[in-house]
Amino acid sequence: MYRAATLAAIAVLASACTTMDAEGDAMPTDTAMVSPILTTPEAVDDQTYAQPQVARVTHVALDLDLDFDSQRVGGTATLDVLAKPDAEKIVLDSNGLMIRSITDGQGRALKYTMGTMANEGGKGAPLTIMLDGAKKIVIAYDAPADAEALQWLTPEQTAGGKYPYLFSQGQAILNRTWIPTQDSPGIRQTWEARITAPKPLDVVMSGVRQGEPEDLGNGRRAFRFVMDKPVPPYLIALAAGDIDFRATGPRTGVWAEPSTLDRAYNEVADTEQLVEAAEELYGDYRWGRYDMIVLPPSFPYGGMENPVMTFLTPTFIAGDRSNNGLVAHELAHSWSGNLVTNAVWGDGWLNEGVTSYFENRIVEKVYGKKRAEQEAALAYANIIETLNEVGADAPGTALHNDGDGELIGSAIAYDKGHFFMRTLERAVGRERFDAWLRQWFDNHAFQPATSQLIYDDLRTNLVRSPEEAKQLMLHEWIFEPGLPSNVAKPDPQAFATVDAAVAAYAGSGTIPTGWNDWSAAEQMRFLDNIPKQRTAAQLAALNDALGLADTGNNEVLFLWLELALANRYDPAVPQAETFLSEIGRAKFVRPLFAVLMDQGDWGKPIAKRIYAKTRDSYHAVTRAGVDRLMAKDEG
Ligand code: BES
Ligand code: ZN
């Protein structure tokens, strides 16, 4: 089964490769597995300087040293180039890289220029290299200490407190701060790496580790990795630290600092089942191993779907696996996102929306229908709340976004995308929908995709009649703002008990009983929906009865802190300060600072005092988010 599918995919790639060129010149197809690029106008990525239709990178070989003293990564990147016969140059992306030399495979120097830096937005500068016939180029370089993709942690910033730590975050366009290549999601590349690090640190990457590390005799070890499947370069990732591994199944396992490993293991012990559930839904897991690393709490996201090595925040650990939708989500990206990838970030819903739907299907299989329906209902509420805020027809609320319209939180790409898939499923039935989604993954495996492509695919491979096409409202869903009228709403019963408890509390102040037996989703629904204006006495009563400040679930704790700070509740400030000092996850940090900044003379000084202390400990992504928010206040 798997074999046949793989061969079919290669055939598609090879033929696509000869037809990919807009001007009709065939590109060489001798490289074993080169993914096609799309050349239609809506597939052209304005966040890259690369001109892949002229010359493109097909393979990256990194040979890098991690220097924890100077906080620098440096070494060489050797790129395989596939170029039109008459191509004179290749253009790469760079953001702050310090180039030492560029040569061809034989050591012959190649001319190059570093263009001017884009003013903002992290696009960086074009690195243009004269090819002079070269098929391989060797770039010797250093990444600066402030490379935005990288976060260097001092020993004090780790759980163990003894060794430094380093991790990278590539999505969306950060990898150009440490890897000189064509940094666009539509330009897939295979890669390999040799990474050296001081003992006793271990290194993991989003590729398969090759053999045992080699002792270099100088206090350092070399680790080798291979990713033999073409991936978009934002998925190249690395972490190094004092970390240990524990298997959760024959092909799954988890890395974490020794003092975190037990808690991490307990939380993700279901992973093998999640992978099996995903495979039953949409076909074989094609990447070999599925491992995870639970990072230090400064990791700016909940999770990142780095192939064969999902990166996770430790803040999802609740002791009861109630936040494991996160694991299902990052796993689902092994199909939606990593196999079939948005060609441009404006079509991010193809990654995140399809994944959020897929996540919910995995949750349903492994944790049951009730939990899945509750999580879907939270997602739906987020869409409605966001549309109420920005306007039901605001331009940024279409799934397909051209231009650089900032995505509106997670409500559109994630939740509207999720509900689009759900609506299709309910309209045509699970069996037909699942068959369609599976063929979408199979037929576009290891290739980029666009909104237009999935629209055409739905019309060809799902829709059976003009009447059905109309009923599905495909064009409205993908290209038009707002929420189409045929949306498959969540089951109103999903939160019947909670919503009654909200009404009772809002009406007569009755605080619910049995709180500790409520699911995390139920607790979140309650905190999301109770009246926003609370007196100090009301907050104290709520906290006393429900133990909110002592919850083991950071999602619930976050909602409590947000509510408390929005009501200028002094007793919550010390805990908020601790939370903001220990955790760097942008989804928690940014809104808490935003709430404080909204609280005038009470909140602003608190926000500024805490941020002055915590800013340096945040990853560049989180820092940029909070900086923006503080700057808004100045301006
Ligand atoms: N790919 C995203 C993380 C991401 C998004 C990084 C945009 C950079 C830019 C990841 O899969 C994700 O969606 N993470 C969510 C988890 C979730 C919705 C369960 C997160 O980090 O909160
Ligand atoms: Zn995601």
XYZ file of C-alpha atoms and ligand atoms in Angstrom:
658
model
C 0.000 0.000 0.000
C 2.536 2.544 1.211
C 5.004 1.585 -1.464
C 2.552 2.019 -4.310
C 1.487 5.392 -3.012
C 5.109 6.536 -2.795
C 5.864 5.531 -6.372
C 2.750 7.265 -7.606
C 3.774 10.417 -5.770
C 7.218 10.405 -7.355
C 5.671 10.070 -10.799
C 3.517 13.082 -10.106
C 6.541 15.008 -8.915
C 8.633 14.151 -11.933
C 5.973 15.094 -14.436
C 5.048 18.218 -12.509
C 8.699 19.123 -12.519
C 8.906 19.223 -16.304
C 5.809 21.367 -16.574
C 6.503 23.737 -13.728
C 8.149 26.449 -15.702
C 5.858 29.248 -16.747
C 7.874 30.027 -19.892
C 7.716 26.441 -20.988
C 11.416 25.603 -20.558
C 11.773 22.185 -19.050
C 13.810 22.089 -15.861
C 16.253 19.208 -15.415
C 14.614 16.294 -13.623
C 17.625 14.149 -12.804
C 17.464 14.774 -9.056
C 15.758 11.820 -7.358
C 12.953 13.498 -5.459
C 12.494 17.119 -6.296
C 9.150 18.588 -5.370
C 7.514 20.845 -7.904
C 7.021 24.510 -7.258
C 3.861 26.348 -8.207
C 4.178 29.284 -10.565
C 0.605 30.564 -10.695
C 0.373 34.193 -9.488
C -1.418 33.399 -6.219
C 1.324 30.906 -5.348
C 4.117 33.471 -5.563
C 5.485 34.186 -2.088
C 6.276 37.865 -1.555
C 8.091 37.044 1.691
C 11.029 35.489 -0.133
C 13.653 37.001 -2.443
C 14.118 33.645 -4.172
C 13.309 33.220 -7.846
C 12.867 29.454 -7.838
C 11.705 29.313 -11.452
C 15.221 30.446 -12.412
C 17.357 28.632 -9.861
C 16.357 26.767 -6.736
C 17.843 24.933 -3.810
C 16.962 21.231 -3.670
C 19.160 20.066 -0.789
C 20.831 21.729 2.206
C 23.796 20.195 4.043
C 24.619 22.014 7.283
C 27.891 21.647 9.149
C 27.549 23.886 12.184
C 29.113 24.434 15.575
C 27.003 25.603 18.495
C 29.066 28.043 20.525
C 27.358 28.687 23.840
C 30.006 31.163 25.010
C 29.542 33.627 22.168
C 25.940 32.453 21.546
C 26.710 31.914 17.929
C 25.991 29.253 15.372
C 28.556 29.095 12.593
C 29.987 26.812 9.932
C 28.975 25.953 6.397
C 25.810 25.390 4.426
C 26.295 23.429 1.208
C 23.413 23.838 -1.189
C 22.485 21.712 -4.201
C 21.205 23.954 -6.944
C 18.785 23.138 -9.738
C 18.928 25.919 -12.297
C 17.772 26.654 -15.798
C 20.647 26.100 -18.241
C 21.021 29.840 -18.831
C 20.601 30.895 -15.187
C 23.392 33.239 -14.074
C 22.597 33.520 -10.411
C 20.659 32.131 -7.522
C 18.924 34.288 -4.925
C 18.707 33.173 -1.284
C 17.140 34.704 1.817
C 19.261 36.079 4.626
C 18.445 38.093 7.683
C 21.590 39.244 9.444
C 23.836 36.353 8.392
C 27.554 37.133 8.379
C 29.054 35.586 5.255
C 32.713 34.558 5.375
C 33.052 33.078 1.902
C 31.096 31.434 -0.872
C 32.659 28.797 -3.121
C 31.512 26.109 -5.498
C 31.891 22.386 -4.852
C 35.560 22.541 -5.924
C 36.512 25.405 -3.653
C 36.408 28.023 -6.402
C 35.245 31.403 -5.076
C 31.879 32.607 -6.344
C 30.907 36.263 -6.545
C 28.013 37.326 -4.389
C 26.216 40.405 -3.128
C 24.140 40.992 -0.039
C 21.284 43.343 -0.929
C 19.744 45.947 1.316
C 17.629 44.872 4.246
C 13.877 45.263 4.014
C 12.726 47.880 6.477
C 10.516 45.676 8.537
C 8.696 42.411 8.755
C 11.717 40.146 8.970
C 12.078 39.662 5.228
C 15.761 40.440 5.514
C 17.958 40.871 2.454
C 18.555 38.974 -0.778
C 21.820 37.064 -0.980
C 22.577 36.825 -4.691
C 25.273 34.382 -5.816
C 26.735 34.233 -9.339
C 26.551 30.571 -10.298
C 29.182 30.429 -12.996
C 27.945 26.916 -13.739
C 28.099 25.700 -10.152
C 25.657 22.983 -9.114
C 26.801 23.092 -5.507
C 27.554 26.149 -3.449
C 29.316 26.219 -0.122
C 28.535 29.146 2.146
C 30.761 29.690 5.172
C 28.952 31.925 7.650
C 27.988 32.834 11.174
C 24.558 33.560 12.538
C 24.582 36.512 14.930
C 23.886 36.126 18.640
C 20.564 37.877 18.178
C 19.326 35.630 15.346
C 15.579 35.735 15.852
C 15.009 32.052 15.200
C 17.310 31.075 18.038
C 16.864 31.341 21.742
C 19.940 30.772 23.887
C 19.122 30.057 27.511
C 21.578 30.427 30.349
C 21.732 27.550 32.862
C 19.601 29.611 35.254
C 16.838 29.733 32.644
C 16.539 25.937 32.522
C 14.781 23.587 34.929
C 18.031 21.815 35.804
C 19.967 25.041 36.313
C 23.308 23.485 35.323
C 23.676 23.638 31.559
C 22.786 26.114 28.827
C 20.089 25.375 26.277
C 19.382 26.363 22.696
C 16.321 25.928 20.519
C 15.183 27.257 17.158
C 11.784 28.297 15.815
C 11.534 28.610 12.041
C 7.917 29.395 11.189
C 7.135 31.615 9.454
C 10.246 33.359 8.083
C 12.742 33.161 10.933
C 15.037 30.424 9.648
C 16.779 32.880 7.318
C 18.390 34.279 10.493
C 20.453 31.096 10.890
C 20.327 29.180 7.596
C 21.180 30.727 4.213
C 18.680 29.134 1.852
C 15.466 29.878 -0.041
C 13.153 30.366 2.915
C 9.744 29.938 1.355
C 7.109 27.324 2.219
C 6.657 26.514 -1.481
C 10.313 25.618 -2.108
C 10.875 22.176 -0.632
C 14.334 20.899 0.131
C 15.810 17.727 1.569
C 18.510 18.343 4.148
C 21.182 16.811 6.337
C 23.226 18.229 9.180
C 26.312 17.704 11.264
C 26.077 19.693 14.483
C 28.736 19.931 17.166
C 27.954 20.819 20.767
C 29.809 20.791 24.076
C 29.468 17.730 26.305
C 27.200 16.635 27.905
C 24.556 18.389 25.810
C 22.378 16.341 23.492
C 21.202 17.687 20.150
C 17.917 16.854 18.437
C 16.625 18.061 15.088
C 13.576 17.745 12.855
C 15.369 14.952 10.993
C 16.401 11.420 11.852
C 19.497 11.158 14.030
C 22.188 8.979 12.431
C 23.951 6.580 14.775
C 25.621 7.550 18.027
C 27.213 10.966 18.531
C 30.913 11.118 17.710
C 33.257 12.182 20.513
C 35.585 14.791 19.057
C 38.044 14.606 21.944
C 37.948 18.356 22.581
C 35.031 18.347 24.988
C 32.593 18.346 22.111
C 30.486 15.807 20.267
C 29.163 15.744 16.699
C 25.574 14.699 15.908
C 24.329 13.784 12.446
C 20.800 14.101 11.076
C 19.072 13.386 7.774
C 15.732 14.477 6.372
C 15.425 12.570 3.103
C 11.953 13.883 2.295
C 11.636 17.324 0.758
C 10.313 19.791 3.326
C 9.728 23.522 3.344
C 12.734 25.095 5.091
C 10.689 26.591 7.954
C 10.521 23.016 9.232
C 14.272 22.721 9.853
C 14.636 22.888 13.627
C 17.179 22.216 16.321
C 17.319 21.958 20.096
C 20.318 21.309 22.352
C 20.454 20.915 26.080
C 20.719 18.547 28.994
C 17.867 16.337 27.796
C 16.869 12.704 28.146
C 14.586 10.457 26.131
C 11.801 8.080 27.058
C 9.869 5.928 24.589
C 6.076 6.050 24.559
C 5.815 3.339 21.888
C 7.773 1.576 19.148
C 8.056 4.686 16.980
C 7.176 7.454 19.444
C 8.836 9.056 22.427
C 9.581 12.229 24.308
C 12.687 14.266 25.145
C 12.846 16.672 28.074
C 15.172 17.956 30.741
C 15.678 15.163 33.305
C 13.626 16.920 35.981
C 10.689 17.409 33.575
C 10.805 14.032 31.858
C 8.452 12.117 34.194
C 5.716 14.735 34.016
C 6.211 15.085 30.269
C 6.099 11.333 29.753
C 2.893 10.953 31.756
C 1.212 13.658 29.747
C 2.091 12.243 26.307
C 1.886 8.530 27.104
C -1.102 8.270 24.685
C 0.961 9.356 21.678
C 1.206 5.979 19.980
C -2.618 5.776 20.069
C -2.883 9.267 18.634
C -0.660 8.259 15.709
C -2.703 5.108 15.112
C -5.924 7.124 15.180
C -4.499 9.623 12.698
C -3.421 6.833 10.355
C -6.848 5.199 10.468
C -8.338 8.508 9.451
C -6.131 9.706 6.627
C -3.472 7.155 5.756
C 0.008 6.060 6.750
C 2.261 8.259 8.824
C 5.041 8.810 6.314
C 7.876 10.209 8.379
C 9.164 7.167 10.268
C 9.503 8.179 13.929
C 7.261 10.615 15.778
C 9.122 12.066 18.732
C 8.462 15.167 20.784
C 10.610 17.470 22.848
C 9.159 19.345 25.792
C 11.146 22.578 25.867
C 11.790 25.087 28.629
C 8.812 27.407 29.316
C 10.220 30.278 27.243
C 9.234 28.421 24.050
C 7.003 31.047 22.393
C 4.316 28.670 21.086
C 2.167 25.874 22.402
C 3.678 23.561 19.859
C 5.525 23.476 16.562
C 5.116 20.643 14.100
C 8.784 20.076 13.299
C 8.907 16.776 11.360
C 9.790 13.676 13.403
C 10.342 15.987 16.416
C 7.380 18.078 17.513
C 8.410 20.943 19.799
C 6.116 21.505 22.803
C 5.742 24.048 25.576
C 5.903 22.535 29.059
C 2.939 24.733 29.986
C 0.515 22.272 28.373
C 1.287 19.714 31.082
C -1.743 19.587 33.381
C -1.292 16.153 34.916
C -4.469 14.810 33.339
C -3.773 15.048 29.569
C -6.566 17.622 29.264
C -4.495 19.822 26.942
C -3.470 16.963 24.653
C -5.426 18.435 21.792
C -2.092 20.193 21.335
C -0.276 16.900 20.707
C -3.044 15.757 18.340
C -2.719 19.098 16.561
C 1.036 18.975 16.002
C 0.769 15.324 14.953
C -1.990 16.145 12.447
C 0.393 18.618 10.809
C 2.374 15.554 9.683
C -0.306 15.448 6.964
C -1.774 18.954 6.766
C 1.175 21.322 6.655
C 4.150 19.028 6.451
C 2.994 16.752 3.604
C 0.785 19.321 1.881
C 2.006 22.822 2.617
C 0.633 26.305 2.061
C 2.667 27.823 -0.777
C 2.266 31.290 0.745
C 1.555 32.322 4.343
C -1.621 34.109 3.272
C -3.061 30.618 2.746
C -2.045 29.561 6.254
C -5.517 28.104 6.811
C -4.474 25.199 4.556
C -1.990 24.276 7.292
C -3.775 25.401 10.434
C -7.469 25.056 9.591
C -7.233 21.587 8.084
C -5.020 20.600 11.024
C -7.482 21.954 13.589
C -10.230 19.847 12.001
C -7.958 16.785 11.852
C -6.940 17.390 15.475
C -10.605 17.294 16.489
C -11.134 13.992 14.677
C -8.153 12.458 16.488
C -9.443 13.773 19.825
C -12.830 12.234 19.059
C -11.258 8.836 18.341
C -8.932 8.753 21.333
C -10.686 10.867 23.981
C -14.314 10.515 22.887
C -17.091 12.407 21.145
C -18.085 14.530 24.104
C -14.642 16.043 24.559
C -14.249 16.616 20.803
C -17.632 18.353 20.596
C -16.754 20.576 23.555
C -13.427 21.568 22.029
C -15.180 22.300 18.723
C -17.706 24.446 20.575
C -14.881 26.506 22.098
C -13.432 27.008 18.616
C -16.822 28.096 17.292
C -17.273 30.563 20.140
C -13.882 32.030 19.233
C -15.029 32.620 15.632
C -18.221 34.322 16.771
C -16.433 36.437 19.364
C -13.818 37.551 16.837
C -16.383 38.369 14.161
C -18.279 40.415 16.735
C -15.107 42.329 17.476
C -13.808 42.999 13.970
C -17.118 43.057 12.109
C -18.877 40.153 10.420
C -17.614 41.228 7.013
C -14.138 42.502 7.858
C -11.797 41.838 4.907
C -9.279 39.795 6.928
C -11.945 37.238 7.758
C -11.706 35.361 4.457
C -9.699 32.141 4.691
C -7.590 33.183 1.727
C -5.669 36.331 2.543
C -3.674 38.172 -0.046
C -1.453 41.015 0.835
C 0.034 40.974 4.261
C -3.208 41.522 6.182
C -2.280 40.382 9.655
C -4.167 37.223 10.556
C -6.838 37.951 13.099
C -5.750 35.845 16.055
C -6.490 32.196 15.557
C -10.178 32.571 14.759
C -9.946 32.626 10.988
C -7.070 30.421 9.829
C -7.583 27.922 12.662
C -11.225 27.944 13.662
C -13.005 29.095 10.518
C -10.760 26.677 8.583
C -11.745 23.919 11.021
C -15.443 24.708 10.643
C -15.171 24.790 6.852
C -13.927 21.200 6.906
C -16.577 20.254 9.463
C -19.303 21.820 7.347
C -18.194 19.836 4.301
C -18.085 16.659 6.369
C -21.608 17.163 7.723
C -22.962 18.068 4.283
C -21.624 15.094 2.287
C -21.226 12.583 5.115
C -18.099 11.338 6.831
C -17.335 8.580 4.423
C -17.226 10.764 1.350
C -15.489 13.605 3.118
C -12.783 11.389 4.583
C -12.137 9.787 1.193
C -11.780 13.250 -0.297
C -9.370 14.505 2.393
C -7.264 11.359 2.178
C -6.845 11.737 -1.592
C -5.974 15.419 -1.064
C -3.079 14.384 1.181
C -2.025 11.527 -1.115
C -2.184 13.450 -4.377
C -0.422 16.524 -3.034
C 2.059 14.785 -0.768
C 5.378 16.659 -0.511
C 3.960 19.524 -2.545
C 2.795 23.075 -1.969
C -0.870 24.056 -2.244
C -2.999 27.181 -2.536
C -6.581 28.158 -1.823
C -7.275 28.016 -5.551
C -5.881 24.492 -5.742
C -8.035 23.126 -2.919
C -11.060 24.940 -4.336
C -10.537 23.280 -7.711
C -9.842 19.951 -6.023
C -13.075 20.129 -4.031
C -15.050 20.857 -7.173
C -13.395 17.995 -9.063
C -13.110 15.352 -6.379
C -15.811 16.034 -3.818
C -18.733 17.824 -5.410
C -21.124 15.608 -7.376
C -23.637 18.029 -8.849
C -24.148 21.739 -9.492
C -26.820 21.728 -6.782
C -24.377 20.294 -4.291
C -21.729 22.837 -5.286
C -24.190 25.590 -4.474
C -25.204 24.040 -1.197
C -21.574 23.726 -0.044
C -20.823 27.441 -0.631
C -17.192 26.662 -1.417
C -16.341 30.038 -2.855
C -17.914 31.900 0.066
C -16.003 29.820 2.573
C -12.598 30.246 0.996
C -12.600 33.629 -0.676
C -15.220 35.742 1.053
C -15.252 37.352 4.493
C -17.495 36.304 7.357
C -19.090 33.012 8.280
C -21.212 31.328 5.586
C -24.799 30.505 6.480
C -24.414 26.747 6.004
C -21.874 26.433 8.862
C -22.272 23.174 10.811
C -22.744 24.625 14.285
C -21.549 22.788 17.357
C -23.993 20.612 19.264
C -25.916 23.003 21.554
C -25.944 20.232 24.164
C -22.131 20.183 24.348
C -22.079 22.719 27.165
C -25.699 22.606 28.342
C -24.748 22.123 32.002
C -22.040 24.769 31.940
C -24.200 27.311 30.188
C -26.901 26.773 32.807
C -24.261 27.307 35.503
C -23.141 30.517 33.780
C -26.738 31.757 33.732
C -27.201 30.898 37.411
C -23.990 32.678 38.355
C -24.739 35.728 36.214
C -28.288 35.892 37.553
C -28.001 35.244 41.249
C -24.296 34.793 41.902
C -24.613 31.050 42.477
C -21.164 29.510 42.203
C -21.229 26.050 40.615
C -20.531 22.943 42.662
C -18.544 19.929 41.464
C -16.052 22.213 39.681
C -13.212 19.746 40.063
C -15.185 17.125 38.162
C -15.659 19.470 35.235
C -13.522 18.949 32.141
C -10.929 21.586 31.346
C -13.055 22.648 28.369
C -16.050 23.102 30.694
C -14.046 25.200 33.108
C -12.770 27.332 30.239
C -16.280 27.772 28.842
C -17.466 28.981 32.246
C -14.627 31.465 32.690
C -15.049 32.668 29.088
C -18.734 33.399 29.513
C -19.349 34.784 32.988
C -19.804 38.561 33.279
C -16.527 40.361 32.618
C -17.018 43.081 35.265
C -16.389 41.695 38.736
C -15.792 43.358 42.079
C -12.897 42.332 44.272
C -15.328 40.598 46.616
C -16.860 38.635 43.745
C -13.445 37.591 42.493
C -12.364 36.518 45.955
C -15.534 34.453 46.385
C -15.050 32.795 42.996
C -11.437 31.985 43.692
C -12.177 30.681 47.193
C -14.913 28.383 45.940
C -13.235 27.117 42.761
C -9.554 27.247 43.679
C -8.760 29.026 40.425
C -5.366 30.350 41.482
C -4.347 26.799 42.427
C -5.451 25.044 39.243
C -2.877 22.753 37.668
C -4.073 23.705 34.203
C -2.302 26.741 32.738
C -5.111 27.411 30.253
C -7.521 27.796 33.169
C -5.001 29.758 35.235
C -4.499 32.126 32.315
C -8.248 32.821 32.075
C -8.381 33.474 35.814
C -5.449 35.887 35.713
C -6.883 37.664 32.703
C -10.242 38.109 34.451
C -8.619 39.222 37.682
C -6.268 41.757 36.069
C -9.043 43.166 33.897
C -10.810 44.003 37.156
C -7.733 45.519 38.828
C -7.696 42.791 41.442
C -4.541 43.430 43.497
C -4.281 39.982 45.104
C -3.706 38.439 41.639
C -0.727 40.630 40.774
C 2.023 38.593 42.495
C 0.864 35.393 40.812
C 0.612 37.157 37.443
C 4.137 38.402 37.954
C 5.422 34.902 38.693
C 3.529 33.513 35.690
C 4.970 36.179 33.373
C 8.461 35.629 34.753
C 8.432 31.874 34.276
C 6.442 31.474 31.052
C 7.261 32.933 27.637
C 4.420 31.448 25.585
C 3.154 34.378 23.506
C -0.481 33.258 23.651
C -0.423 33.781 27.436
C 2.103 36.589 27.791
C 0.805 39.048 25.206
C -2.836 39.134 26.371
C -1.851 39.494 30.033
C 0.319 42.509 29.251
C -2.446 43.848 26.994
C -5.004 43.599 29.791
C -2.657 45.400 32.183
C -1.956 48.133 29.638
C -5.730 48.636 29.297
C -6.000 49.342 33.015
C -4.672 52.905 32.955
C -2.987 54.206 36.080
C -3.500 50.912 37.859
C -2.254 48.499 35.200
C 0.300 50.345 33.069
C 2.915 50.795 35.795
C 2.551 47.136 36.742
C 2.962 46.051 33.126
C 6.022 48.224 32.621
C 7.638 47.143 35.869
C 7.149 43.425 35.124
C 8.207 43.724 31.482
C 11.404 45.561 32.370
C 12.303 42.510 34.408
C 11.073 39.725 32.077
C 11.730 41.073 28.565
C 15.222 39.626 28.246
C 14.004 36.168 29.156
C 11.467 36.029 26.309
C 12.008 34.584 22.845
C 12.206 37.203 20.051
C 8.686 36.258 18.875
C 7.126 36.996 22.267
C 9.284 40.075 22.785
C 8.233 41.506 19.414
C 4.574 40.956 20.289
C 4.794 42.717 23.646
C 7.034 45.488 22.261
C 4.354 46.279 19.670
C 1.733 46.503 22.335
C 3.837 48.796 24.523
C 4.740 50.953 21.502
C 1.050 51.440 20.719
C 0.716 53.021 24.128
C 3.656 55.387 23.561
C 2.465 56.462 20.112
N 2.419 25.905 13.441
C 1.824 26.390 14.630
C 2.694 27.358 15.388
C 3.001 28.627 14.643
C 2.005 29.368 14.022
C 4.290 29.104 14.601
C 2.311 30.535 13.346
C 4.613 30.256 13.916
C 3.620 30.980 13.283
C 1.427 25.255 15.565
O 1.042 24.099 14.915
C 0.241 25.711 16.355
O -0.773 25.949 15.753
N 0.381 25.827 17.652
C -0.701 26.225 18.529
C -1.319 25.003 19.138
C -2.708 24.734 18.977
C -3.637 25.528 18.226
C -3.259 23.510 19.624
C -0.086 27.063 19.634
O 1.124 27.214 19.647
O -0.823 27.568 20.455
Zn -0.789 24.354 13.956
